[in-house]
PDB file of C-alpha atoms in Angstrom:
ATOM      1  CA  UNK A   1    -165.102 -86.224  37.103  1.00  0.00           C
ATOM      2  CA  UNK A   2    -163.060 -89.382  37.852  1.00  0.00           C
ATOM      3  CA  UNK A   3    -160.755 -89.427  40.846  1.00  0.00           C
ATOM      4  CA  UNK A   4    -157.783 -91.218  39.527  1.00  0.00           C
ATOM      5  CA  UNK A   5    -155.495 -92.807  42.035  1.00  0.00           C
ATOM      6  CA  UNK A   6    -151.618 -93.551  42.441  1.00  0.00           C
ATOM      7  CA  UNK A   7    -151.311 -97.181  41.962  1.00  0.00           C
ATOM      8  CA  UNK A   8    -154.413 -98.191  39.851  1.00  0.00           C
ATOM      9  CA  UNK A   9    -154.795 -98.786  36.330  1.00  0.00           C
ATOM     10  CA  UNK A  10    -156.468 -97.786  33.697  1.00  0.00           C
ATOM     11  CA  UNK A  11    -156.745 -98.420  30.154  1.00  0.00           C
ATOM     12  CA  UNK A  12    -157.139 -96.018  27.357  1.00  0.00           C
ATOM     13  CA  UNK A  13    -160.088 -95.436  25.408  1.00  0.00           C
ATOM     14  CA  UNK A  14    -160.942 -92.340  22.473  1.00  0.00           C
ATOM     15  CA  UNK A  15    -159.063 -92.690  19.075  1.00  0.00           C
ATOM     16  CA  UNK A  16    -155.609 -92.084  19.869  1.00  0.00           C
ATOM     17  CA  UNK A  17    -151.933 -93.090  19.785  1.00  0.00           C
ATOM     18  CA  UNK A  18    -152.357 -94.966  22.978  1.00  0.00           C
ATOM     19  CA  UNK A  19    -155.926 -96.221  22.403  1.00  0.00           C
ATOM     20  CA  UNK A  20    -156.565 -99.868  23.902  1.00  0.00           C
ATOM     21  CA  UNK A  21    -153.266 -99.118  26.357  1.00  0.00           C
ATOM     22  CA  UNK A  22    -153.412-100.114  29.880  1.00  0.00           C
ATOM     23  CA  UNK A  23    -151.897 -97.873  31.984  1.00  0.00           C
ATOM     24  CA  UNK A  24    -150.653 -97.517  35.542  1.00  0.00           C
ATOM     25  CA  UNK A  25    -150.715 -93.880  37.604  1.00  0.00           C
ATOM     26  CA  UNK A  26    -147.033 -93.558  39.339  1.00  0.00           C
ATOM     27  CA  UNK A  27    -147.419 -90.304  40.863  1.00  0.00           C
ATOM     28  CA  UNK A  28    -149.326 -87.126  40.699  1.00  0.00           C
ATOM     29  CA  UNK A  29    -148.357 -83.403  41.415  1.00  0.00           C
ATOM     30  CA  UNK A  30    -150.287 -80.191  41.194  1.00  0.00           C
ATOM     31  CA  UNK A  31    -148.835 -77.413  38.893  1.00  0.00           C
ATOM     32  CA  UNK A  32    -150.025 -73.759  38.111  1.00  0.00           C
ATOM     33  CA  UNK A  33    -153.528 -74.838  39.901  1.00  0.00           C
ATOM     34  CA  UNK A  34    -153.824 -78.373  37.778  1.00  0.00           C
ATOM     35  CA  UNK A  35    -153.329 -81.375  38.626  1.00  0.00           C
ATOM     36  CA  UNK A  36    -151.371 -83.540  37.092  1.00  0.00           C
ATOM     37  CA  UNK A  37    -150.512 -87.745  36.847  1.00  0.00           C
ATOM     38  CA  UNK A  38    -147.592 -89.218  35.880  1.00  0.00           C
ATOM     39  CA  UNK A  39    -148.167 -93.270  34.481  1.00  0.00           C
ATOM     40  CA  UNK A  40    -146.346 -96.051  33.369  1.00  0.00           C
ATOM     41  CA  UNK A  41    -147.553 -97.956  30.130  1.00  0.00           C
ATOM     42  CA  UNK A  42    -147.927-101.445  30.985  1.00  0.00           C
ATOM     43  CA  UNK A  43    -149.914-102.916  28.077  1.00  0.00           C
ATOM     44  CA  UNK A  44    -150.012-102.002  24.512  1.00  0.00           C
ATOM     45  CA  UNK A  45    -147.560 -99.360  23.039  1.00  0.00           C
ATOM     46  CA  UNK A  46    -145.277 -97.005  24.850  1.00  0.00           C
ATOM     47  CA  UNK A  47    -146.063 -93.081  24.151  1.00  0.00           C
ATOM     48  CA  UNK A  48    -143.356 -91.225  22.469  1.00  0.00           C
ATOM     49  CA  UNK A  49    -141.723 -89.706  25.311  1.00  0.00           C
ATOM     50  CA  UNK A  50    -140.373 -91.067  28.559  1.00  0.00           C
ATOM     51  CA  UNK A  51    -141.873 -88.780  30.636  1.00  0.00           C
ATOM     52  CA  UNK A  52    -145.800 -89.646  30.543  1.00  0.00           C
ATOM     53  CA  UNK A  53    -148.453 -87.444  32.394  1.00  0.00           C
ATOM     54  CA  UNK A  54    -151.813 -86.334  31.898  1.00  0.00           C
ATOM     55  CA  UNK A  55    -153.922 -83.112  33.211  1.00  0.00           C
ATOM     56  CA  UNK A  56    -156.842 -83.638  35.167  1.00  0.00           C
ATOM     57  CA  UNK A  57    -159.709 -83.200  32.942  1.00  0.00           C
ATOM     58  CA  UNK A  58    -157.986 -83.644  29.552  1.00  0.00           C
ATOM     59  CA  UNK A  59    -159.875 -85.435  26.586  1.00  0.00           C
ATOM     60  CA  UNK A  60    -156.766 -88.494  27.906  1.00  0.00           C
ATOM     61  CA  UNK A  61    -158.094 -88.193  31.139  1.00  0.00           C
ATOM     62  CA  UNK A  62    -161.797 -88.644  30.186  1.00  0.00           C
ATOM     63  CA  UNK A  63    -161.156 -91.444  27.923  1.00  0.00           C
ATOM     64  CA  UNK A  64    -159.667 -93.544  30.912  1.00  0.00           C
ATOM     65  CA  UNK A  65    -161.599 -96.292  31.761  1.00  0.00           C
ATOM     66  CA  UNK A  66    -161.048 -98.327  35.965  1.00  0.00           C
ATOM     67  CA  UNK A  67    -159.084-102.083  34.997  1.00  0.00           C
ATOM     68  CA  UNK A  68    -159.812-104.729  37.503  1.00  0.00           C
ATOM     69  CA  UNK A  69    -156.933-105.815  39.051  1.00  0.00           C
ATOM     70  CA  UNK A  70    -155.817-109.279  40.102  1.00  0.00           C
ATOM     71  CA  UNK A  71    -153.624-110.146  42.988  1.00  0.00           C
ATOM     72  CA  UNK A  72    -151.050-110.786  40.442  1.00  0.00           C
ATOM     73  CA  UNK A  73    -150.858-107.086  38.649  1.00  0.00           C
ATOM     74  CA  UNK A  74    -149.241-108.652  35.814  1.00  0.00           C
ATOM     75  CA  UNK A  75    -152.528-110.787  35.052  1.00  0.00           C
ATOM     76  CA  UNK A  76    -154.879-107.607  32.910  1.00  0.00           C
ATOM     77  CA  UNK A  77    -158.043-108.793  32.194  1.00  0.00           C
ATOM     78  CA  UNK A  78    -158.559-108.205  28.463  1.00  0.00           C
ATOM     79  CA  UNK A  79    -162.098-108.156  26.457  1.00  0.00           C
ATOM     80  CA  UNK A  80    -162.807-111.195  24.824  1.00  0.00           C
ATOM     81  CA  UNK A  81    -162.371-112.376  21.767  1.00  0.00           C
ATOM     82  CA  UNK A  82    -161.933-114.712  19.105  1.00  0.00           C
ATOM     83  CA  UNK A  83    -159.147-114.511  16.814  1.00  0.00           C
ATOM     84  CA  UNK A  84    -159.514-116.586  13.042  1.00  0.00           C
ATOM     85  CA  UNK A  85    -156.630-117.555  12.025  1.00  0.00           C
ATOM     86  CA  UNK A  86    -154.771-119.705   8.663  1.00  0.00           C
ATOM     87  CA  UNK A  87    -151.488-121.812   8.319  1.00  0.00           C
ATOM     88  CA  UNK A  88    -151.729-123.359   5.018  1.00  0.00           C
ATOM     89  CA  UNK A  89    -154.474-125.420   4.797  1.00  0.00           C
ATOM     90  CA  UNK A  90    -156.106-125.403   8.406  1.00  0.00           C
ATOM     91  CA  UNK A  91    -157.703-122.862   9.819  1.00  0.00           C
ATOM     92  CA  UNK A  92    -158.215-122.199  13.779  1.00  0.00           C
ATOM     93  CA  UNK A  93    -160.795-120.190  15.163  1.00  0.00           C
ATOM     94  CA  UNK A  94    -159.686-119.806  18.832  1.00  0.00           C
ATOM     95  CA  UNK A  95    -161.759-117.989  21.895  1.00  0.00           C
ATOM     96  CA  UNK A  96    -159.376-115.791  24.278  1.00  0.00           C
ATOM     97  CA  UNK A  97    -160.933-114.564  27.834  1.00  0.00           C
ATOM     98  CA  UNK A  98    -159.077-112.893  30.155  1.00  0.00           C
ATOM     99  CA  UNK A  99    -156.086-112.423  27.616  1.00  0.00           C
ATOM    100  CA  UNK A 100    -155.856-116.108  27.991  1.00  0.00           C
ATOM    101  CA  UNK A 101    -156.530-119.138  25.322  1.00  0.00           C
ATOM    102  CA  UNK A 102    -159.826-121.187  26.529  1.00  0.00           C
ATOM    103  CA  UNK A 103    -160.513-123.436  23.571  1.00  0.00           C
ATOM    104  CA  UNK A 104    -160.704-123.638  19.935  1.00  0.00           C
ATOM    105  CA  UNK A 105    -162.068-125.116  16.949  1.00  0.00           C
ATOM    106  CA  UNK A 106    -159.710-126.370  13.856  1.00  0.00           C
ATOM    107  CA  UNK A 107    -161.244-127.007  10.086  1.00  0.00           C
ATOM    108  CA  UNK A 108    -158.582-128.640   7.604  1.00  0.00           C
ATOM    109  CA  UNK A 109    -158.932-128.946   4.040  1.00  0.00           C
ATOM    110  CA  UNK A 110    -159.335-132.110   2.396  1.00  0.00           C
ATOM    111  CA  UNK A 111    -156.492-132.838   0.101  1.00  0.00           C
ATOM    112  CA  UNK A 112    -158.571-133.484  -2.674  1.00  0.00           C
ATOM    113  CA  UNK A 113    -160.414-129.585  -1.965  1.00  0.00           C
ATOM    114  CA  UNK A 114    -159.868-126.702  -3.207  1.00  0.00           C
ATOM    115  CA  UNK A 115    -158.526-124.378  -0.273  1.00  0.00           C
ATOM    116  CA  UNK A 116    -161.616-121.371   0.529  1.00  0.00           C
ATOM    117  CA  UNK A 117    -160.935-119.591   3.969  1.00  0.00           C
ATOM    118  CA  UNK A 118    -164.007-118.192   3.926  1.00  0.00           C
ATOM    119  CA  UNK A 119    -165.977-121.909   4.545  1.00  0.00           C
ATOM    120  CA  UNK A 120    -162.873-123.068   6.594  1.00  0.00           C
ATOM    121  CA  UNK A 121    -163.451-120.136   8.756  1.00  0.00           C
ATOM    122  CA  UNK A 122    -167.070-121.027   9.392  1.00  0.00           C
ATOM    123  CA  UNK A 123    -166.050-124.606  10.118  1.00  0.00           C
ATOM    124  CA  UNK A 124    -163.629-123.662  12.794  1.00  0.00           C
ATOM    125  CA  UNK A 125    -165.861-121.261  14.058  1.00  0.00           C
ATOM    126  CA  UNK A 126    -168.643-123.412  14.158  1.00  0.00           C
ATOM    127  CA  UNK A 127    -166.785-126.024  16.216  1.00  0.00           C
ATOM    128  CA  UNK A 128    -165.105-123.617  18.169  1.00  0.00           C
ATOM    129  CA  UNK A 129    -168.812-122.880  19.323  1.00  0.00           C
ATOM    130  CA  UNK A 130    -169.928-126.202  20.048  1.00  0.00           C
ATOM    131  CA  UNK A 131    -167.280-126.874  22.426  1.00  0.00           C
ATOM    132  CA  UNK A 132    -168.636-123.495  23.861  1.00  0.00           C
ATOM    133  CA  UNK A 133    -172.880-123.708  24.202  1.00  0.00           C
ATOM    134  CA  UNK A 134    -173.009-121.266  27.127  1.00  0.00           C
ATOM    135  CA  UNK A 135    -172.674-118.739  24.831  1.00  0.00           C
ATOM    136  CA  UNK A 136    -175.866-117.210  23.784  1.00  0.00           C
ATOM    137  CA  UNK A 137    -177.493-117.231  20.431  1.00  0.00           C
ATOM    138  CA  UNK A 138    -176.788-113.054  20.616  1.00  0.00           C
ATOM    139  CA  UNK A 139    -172.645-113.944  20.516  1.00  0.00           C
ATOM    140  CA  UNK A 140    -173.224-116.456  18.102  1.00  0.00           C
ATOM    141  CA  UNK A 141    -174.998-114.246  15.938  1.00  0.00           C
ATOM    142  CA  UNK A 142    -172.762-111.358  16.222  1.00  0.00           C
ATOM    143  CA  UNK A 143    -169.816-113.205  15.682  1.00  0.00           C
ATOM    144  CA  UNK A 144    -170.750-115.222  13.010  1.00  0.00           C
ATOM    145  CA  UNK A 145    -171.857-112.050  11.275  1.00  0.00           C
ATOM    146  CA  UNK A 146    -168.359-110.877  11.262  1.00  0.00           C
ATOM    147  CA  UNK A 147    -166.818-113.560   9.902  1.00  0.00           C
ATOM    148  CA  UNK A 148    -169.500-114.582   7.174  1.00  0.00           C
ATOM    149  CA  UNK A 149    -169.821-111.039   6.325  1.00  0.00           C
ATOM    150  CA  UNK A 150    -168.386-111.855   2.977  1.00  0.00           C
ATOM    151  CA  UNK A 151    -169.240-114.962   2.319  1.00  0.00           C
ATOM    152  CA  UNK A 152    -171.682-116.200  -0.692  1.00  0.00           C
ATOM    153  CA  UNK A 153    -175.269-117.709  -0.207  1.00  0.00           C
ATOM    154  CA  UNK A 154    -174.284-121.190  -0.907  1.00  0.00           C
ATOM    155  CA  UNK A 155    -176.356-123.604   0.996  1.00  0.00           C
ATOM    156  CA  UNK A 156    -173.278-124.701   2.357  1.00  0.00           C
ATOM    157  CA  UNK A 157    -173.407-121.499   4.555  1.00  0.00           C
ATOM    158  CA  UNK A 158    -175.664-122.700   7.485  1.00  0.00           C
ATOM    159  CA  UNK A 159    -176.029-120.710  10.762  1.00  0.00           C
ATOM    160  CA  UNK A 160    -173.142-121.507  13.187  1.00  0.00           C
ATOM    161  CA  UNK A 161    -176.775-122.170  15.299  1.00  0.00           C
ATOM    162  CA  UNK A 162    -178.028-124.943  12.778  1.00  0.00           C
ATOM    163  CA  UNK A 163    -174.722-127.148  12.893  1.00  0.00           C
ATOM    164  CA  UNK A 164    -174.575-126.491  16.892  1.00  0.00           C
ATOM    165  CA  UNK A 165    -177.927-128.036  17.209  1.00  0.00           C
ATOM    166  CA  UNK A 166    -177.383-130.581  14.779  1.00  0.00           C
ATOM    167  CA  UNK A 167    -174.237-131.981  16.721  1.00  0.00           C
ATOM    168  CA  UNK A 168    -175.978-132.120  20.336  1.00  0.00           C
ATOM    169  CA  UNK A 169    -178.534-134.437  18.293  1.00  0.00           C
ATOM    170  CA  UNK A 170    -181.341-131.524  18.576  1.00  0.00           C
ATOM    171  CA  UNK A 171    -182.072-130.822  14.334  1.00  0.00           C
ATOM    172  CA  UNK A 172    -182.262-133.110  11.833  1.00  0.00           C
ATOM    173  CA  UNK A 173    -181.034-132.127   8.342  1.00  0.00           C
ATOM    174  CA  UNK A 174    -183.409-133.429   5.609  1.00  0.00           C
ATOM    175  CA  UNK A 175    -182.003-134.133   1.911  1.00  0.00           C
ATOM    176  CA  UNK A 176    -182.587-135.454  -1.128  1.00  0.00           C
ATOM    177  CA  UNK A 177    -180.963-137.796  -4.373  1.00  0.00           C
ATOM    178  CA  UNK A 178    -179.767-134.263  -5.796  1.00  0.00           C
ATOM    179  CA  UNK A 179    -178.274-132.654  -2.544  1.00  0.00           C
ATOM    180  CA  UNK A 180    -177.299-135.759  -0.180  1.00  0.00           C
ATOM    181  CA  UNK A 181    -173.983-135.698  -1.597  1.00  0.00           C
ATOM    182  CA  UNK A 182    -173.333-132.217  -0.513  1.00  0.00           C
ATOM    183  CA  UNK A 183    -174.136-132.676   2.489  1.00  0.00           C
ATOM    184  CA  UNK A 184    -172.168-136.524   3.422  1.00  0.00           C
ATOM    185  CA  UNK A 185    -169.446-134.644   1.826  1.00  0.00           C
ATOM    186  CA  UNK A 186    -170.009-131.462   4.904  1.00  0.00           C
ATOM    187  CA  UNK A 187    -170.295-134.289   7.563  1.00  0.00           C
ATOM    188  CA  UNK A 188    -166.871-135.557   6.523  1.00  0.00           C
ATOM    189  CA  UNK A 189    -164.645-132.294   6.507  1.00  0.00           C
ATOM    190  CA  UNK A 190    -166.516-131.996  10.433  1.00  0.00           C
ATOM    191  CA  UNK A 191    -164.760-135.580  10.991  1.00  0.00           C
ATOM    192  CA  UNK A 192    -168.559-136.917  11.237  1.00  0.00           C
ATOM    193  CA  UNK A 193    -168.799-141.367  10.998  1.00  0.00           C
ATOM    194  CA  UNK A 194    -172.075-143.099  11.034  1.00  0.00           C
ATOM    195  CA  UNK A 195    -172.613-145.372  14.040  1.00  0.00           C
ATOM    196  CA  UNK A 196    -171.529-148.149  12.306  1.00  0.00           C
ATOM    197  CA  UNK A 197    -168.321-146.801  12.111  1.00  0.00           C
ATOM    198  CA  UNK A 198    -168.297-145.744   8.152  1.00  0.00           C
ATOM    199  CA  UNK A 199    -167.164-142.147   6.856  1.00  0.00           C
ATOM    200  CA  UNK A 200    -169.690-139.843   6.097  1.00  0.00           C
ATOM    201  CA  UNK A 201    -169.750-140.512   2.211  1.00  0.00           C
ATOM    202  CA  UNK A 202    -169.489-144.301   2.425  1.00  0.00           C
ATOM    203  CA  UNK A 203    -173.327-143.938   3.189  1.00  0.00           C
ATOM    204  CA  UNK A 204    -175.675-143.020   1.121  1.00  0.00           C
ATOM    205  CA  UNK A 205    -179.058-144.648   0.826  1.00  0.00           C
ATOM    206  CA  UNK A 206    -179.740-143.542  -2.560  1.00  0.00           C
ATOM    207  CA  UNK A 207    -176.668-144.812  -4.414  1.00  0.00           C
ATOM    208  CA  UNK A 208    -176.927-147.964  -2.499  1.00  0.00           C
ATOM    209  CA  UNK A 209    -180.069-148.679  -3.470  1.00  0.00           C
ATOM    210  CA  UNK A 210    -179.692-147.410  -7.382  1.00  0.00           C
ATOM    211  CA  UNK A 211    -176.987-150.161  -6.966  1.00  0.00           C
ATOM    212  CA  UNK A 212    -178.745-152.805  -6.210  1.00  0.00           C
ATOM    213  CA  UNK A 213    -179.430-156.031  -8.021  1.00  0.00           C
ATOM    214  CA  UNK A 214    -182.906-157.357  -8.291  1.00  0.00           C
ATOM    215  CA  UNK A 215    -183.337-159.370  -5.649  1.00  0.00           C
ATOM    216  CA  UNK A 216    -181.348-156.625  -3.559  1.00  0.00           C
ATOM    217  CA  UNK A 217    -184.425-154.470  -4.382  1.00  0.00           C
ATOM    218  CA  UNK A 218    -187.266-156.989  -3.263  1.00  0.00           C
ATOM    219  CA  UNK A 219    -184.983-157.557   0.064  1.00  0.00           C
ATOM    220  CA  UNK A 220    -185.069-153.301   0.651  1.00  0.00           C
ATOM    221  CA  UNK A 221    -188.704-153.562   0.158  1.00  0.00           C
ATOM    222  CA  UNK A 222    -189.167-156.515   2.361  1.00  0.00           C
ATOM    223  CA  UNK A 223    -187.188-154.475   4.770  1.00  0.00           C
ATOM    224  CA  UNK A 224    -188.948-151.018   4.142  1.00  0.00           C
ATOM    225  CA  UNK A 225    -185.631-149.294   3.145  1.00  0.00           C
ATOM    226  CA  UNK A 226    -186.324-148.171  -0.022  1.00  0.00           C
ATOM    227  CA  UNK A 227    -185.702-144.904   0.425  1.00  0.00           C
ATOM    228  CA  UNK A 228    -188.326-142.183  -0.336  1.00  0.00           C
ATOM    229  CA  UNK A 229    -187.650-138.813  -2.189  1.00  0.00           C
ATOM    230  CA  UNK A 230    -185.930-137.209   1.378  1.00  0.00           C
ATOM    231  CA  UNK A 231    -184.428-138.460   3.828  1.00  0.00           C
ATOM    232  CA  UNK A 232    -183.386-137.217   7.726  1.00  0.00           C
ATOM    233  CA  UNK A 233    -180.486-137.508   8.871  1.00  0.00           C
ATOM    234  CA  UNK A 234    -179.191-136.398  12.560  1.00  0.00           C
ATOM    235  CA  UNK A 235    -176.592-136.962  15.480  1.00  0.00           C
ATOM    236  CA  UNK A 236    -177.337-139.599  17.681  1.00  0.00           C
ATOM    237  CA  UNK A 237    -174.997-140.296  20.624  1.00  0.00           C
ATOM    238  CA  UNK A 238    -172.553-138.512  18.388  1.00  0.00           C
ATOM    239  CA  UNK A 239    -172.533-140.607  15.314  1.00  0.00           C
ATOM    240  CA  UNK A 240    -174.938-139.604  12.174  1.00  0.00           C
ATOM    241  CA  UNK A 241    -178.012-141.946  11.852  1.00  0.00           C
ATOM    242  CA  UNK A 242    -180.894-142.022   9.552  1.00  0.00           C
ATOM    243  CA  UNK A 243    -184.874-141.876   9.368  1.00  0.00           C
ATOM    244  CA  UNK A 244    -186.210-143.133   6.045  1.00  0.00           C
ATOM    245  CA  UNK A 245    -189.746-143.804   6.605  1.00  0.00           C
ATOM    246  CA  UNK A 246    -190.843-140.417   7.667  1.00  0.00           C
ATOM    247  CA  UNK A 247    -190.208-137.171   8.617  1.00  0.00           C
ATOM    248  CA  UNK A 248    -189.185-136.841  12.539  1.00  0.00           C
ATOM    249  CA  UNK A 249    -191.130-134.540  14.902  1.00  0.00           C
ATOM    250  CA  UNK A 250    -188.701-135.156  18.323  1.00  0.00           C
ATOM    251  CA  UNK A 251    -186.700-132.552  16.850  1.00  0.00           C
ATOM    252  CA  UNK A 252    -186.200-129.589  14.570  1.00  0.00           C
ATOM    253  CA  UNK A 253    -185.573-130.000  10.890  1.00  0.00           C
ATOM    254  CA  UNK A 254    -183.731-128.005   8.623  1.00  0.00           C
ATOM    255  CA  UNK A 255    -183.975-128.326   4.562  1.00  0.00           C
ATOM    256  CA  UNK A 256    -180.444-128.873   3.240  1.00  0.00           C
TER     257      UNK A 256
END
């Protein structure tokens, strides 16, 4: 059985009124052979009466569980967590530890989109996640699960994984004349620019080429940069670049 002490606090597990309450013991006194605590609620909401106390041994007591205390009792350390969250068109995916805000990743609709929280969610989270790579593929997972959970199998759904190894320049995504566009249009919402300093979609190897002239063609051949029927595209040094000639094997590749 726990010894509870005057001064400590505690928060409140089970399935109850007060569940996820932090508490803090004021007193204790024994009565007809039991004893008994008296506690303040200090996080979370207050119990119906003014006068709060537990019995020693109660299904309360034995749901308490020891908080770690700080030198400043007002600072509670909290489990934690990431919160998804939309105002208008932008969604926020934001990563709380220690009840306190520690970074966050934002996804905003184009204007010429059609709003879908569902694939702004992922977005957010997905950035949210880059800007957080100690966190193992396990949290990812789990987390991504939850907020995917009802989400379609669209290609554009890619493991929160896939996009966080894309960005550090560590997978290259390889596409095609029927799915590029998908794709330069999935590197734009992320705010991706080729190294020359172009948007995503201002790129595209296939429409250039299907655009040019004659002697634009011999010149691509000349050059070798007639494009095949994939392409690879990855991060480099943070900006997207390109392998036409063949497929890489520095890094992983993922089929859009």
């Amino acid at each position: 059985m726990m010894k509870f002490e005057i001064g400590k606090m505690y928060r409140v597990g089970g399935d109850g009124l007060q569940t996820g309450n932090v508490i803090k013991i004021t007193s204790k006194y024994n009565g007809s052979g039991i004893m008994r605590y008296r506690y303040d609620t200090v996080s979370g909401k207050k119990p119906l009466s003014s006068y709060a106390f537990f019995e020693d041994g109660s299904p309360f007591s034995k749901s308490l569980v020891p908080v770690i205390q700080y030198k400043k009792p007002e600072i509670l350390p909290r489990e934690q967590k990431i919160v998804v969250m939309q105002d208008k068109n932008r969604v926020t995916a934001t990563l709380y530890k220690d009840g306190k805000k520690v970074a966050a990743g934002v996804a905003k609709c184009s204007p010429e989109d059609i709003f879908d929280f569902k694939t702004g969610a992922r977005i957010a989270f997905d950035r949210l996640m880059v800007k957080n790579p100690s966190m193992s593929r396990d949290e990812i997972y789990n987390e991504t699960k939850k907020i995917l959970s009802a989400a379609d199998d669209s290609k554009r759904v890619v493991a929160l994984s896939t996009w966080t190894m894309f960005e550090l320049g560590k997978m290259a995504i390889q596409v095609n004349r029927e799915n590029i566009d998908n794709f330069l249009k999935e590197c734009e919402e992320r705010g991706y620019t080729w190294r020359c300093g172009d948007k995503a979609t201002e790129r595209n190897p296939f429409r250039d080429y299907d655009g040019l002239s004659p002697v634009g063609v011999v010149v691509f051949e000349i050059l070798k940069m007639v494009p095949k029927d994939s392409i690879w595209i990855r991060m480099h040094e943070g900006k997207l670049a390109m392998d036409i000639d063949e497929k890489p094997d520095d890094v992983e590749v993922y089929k859009w």
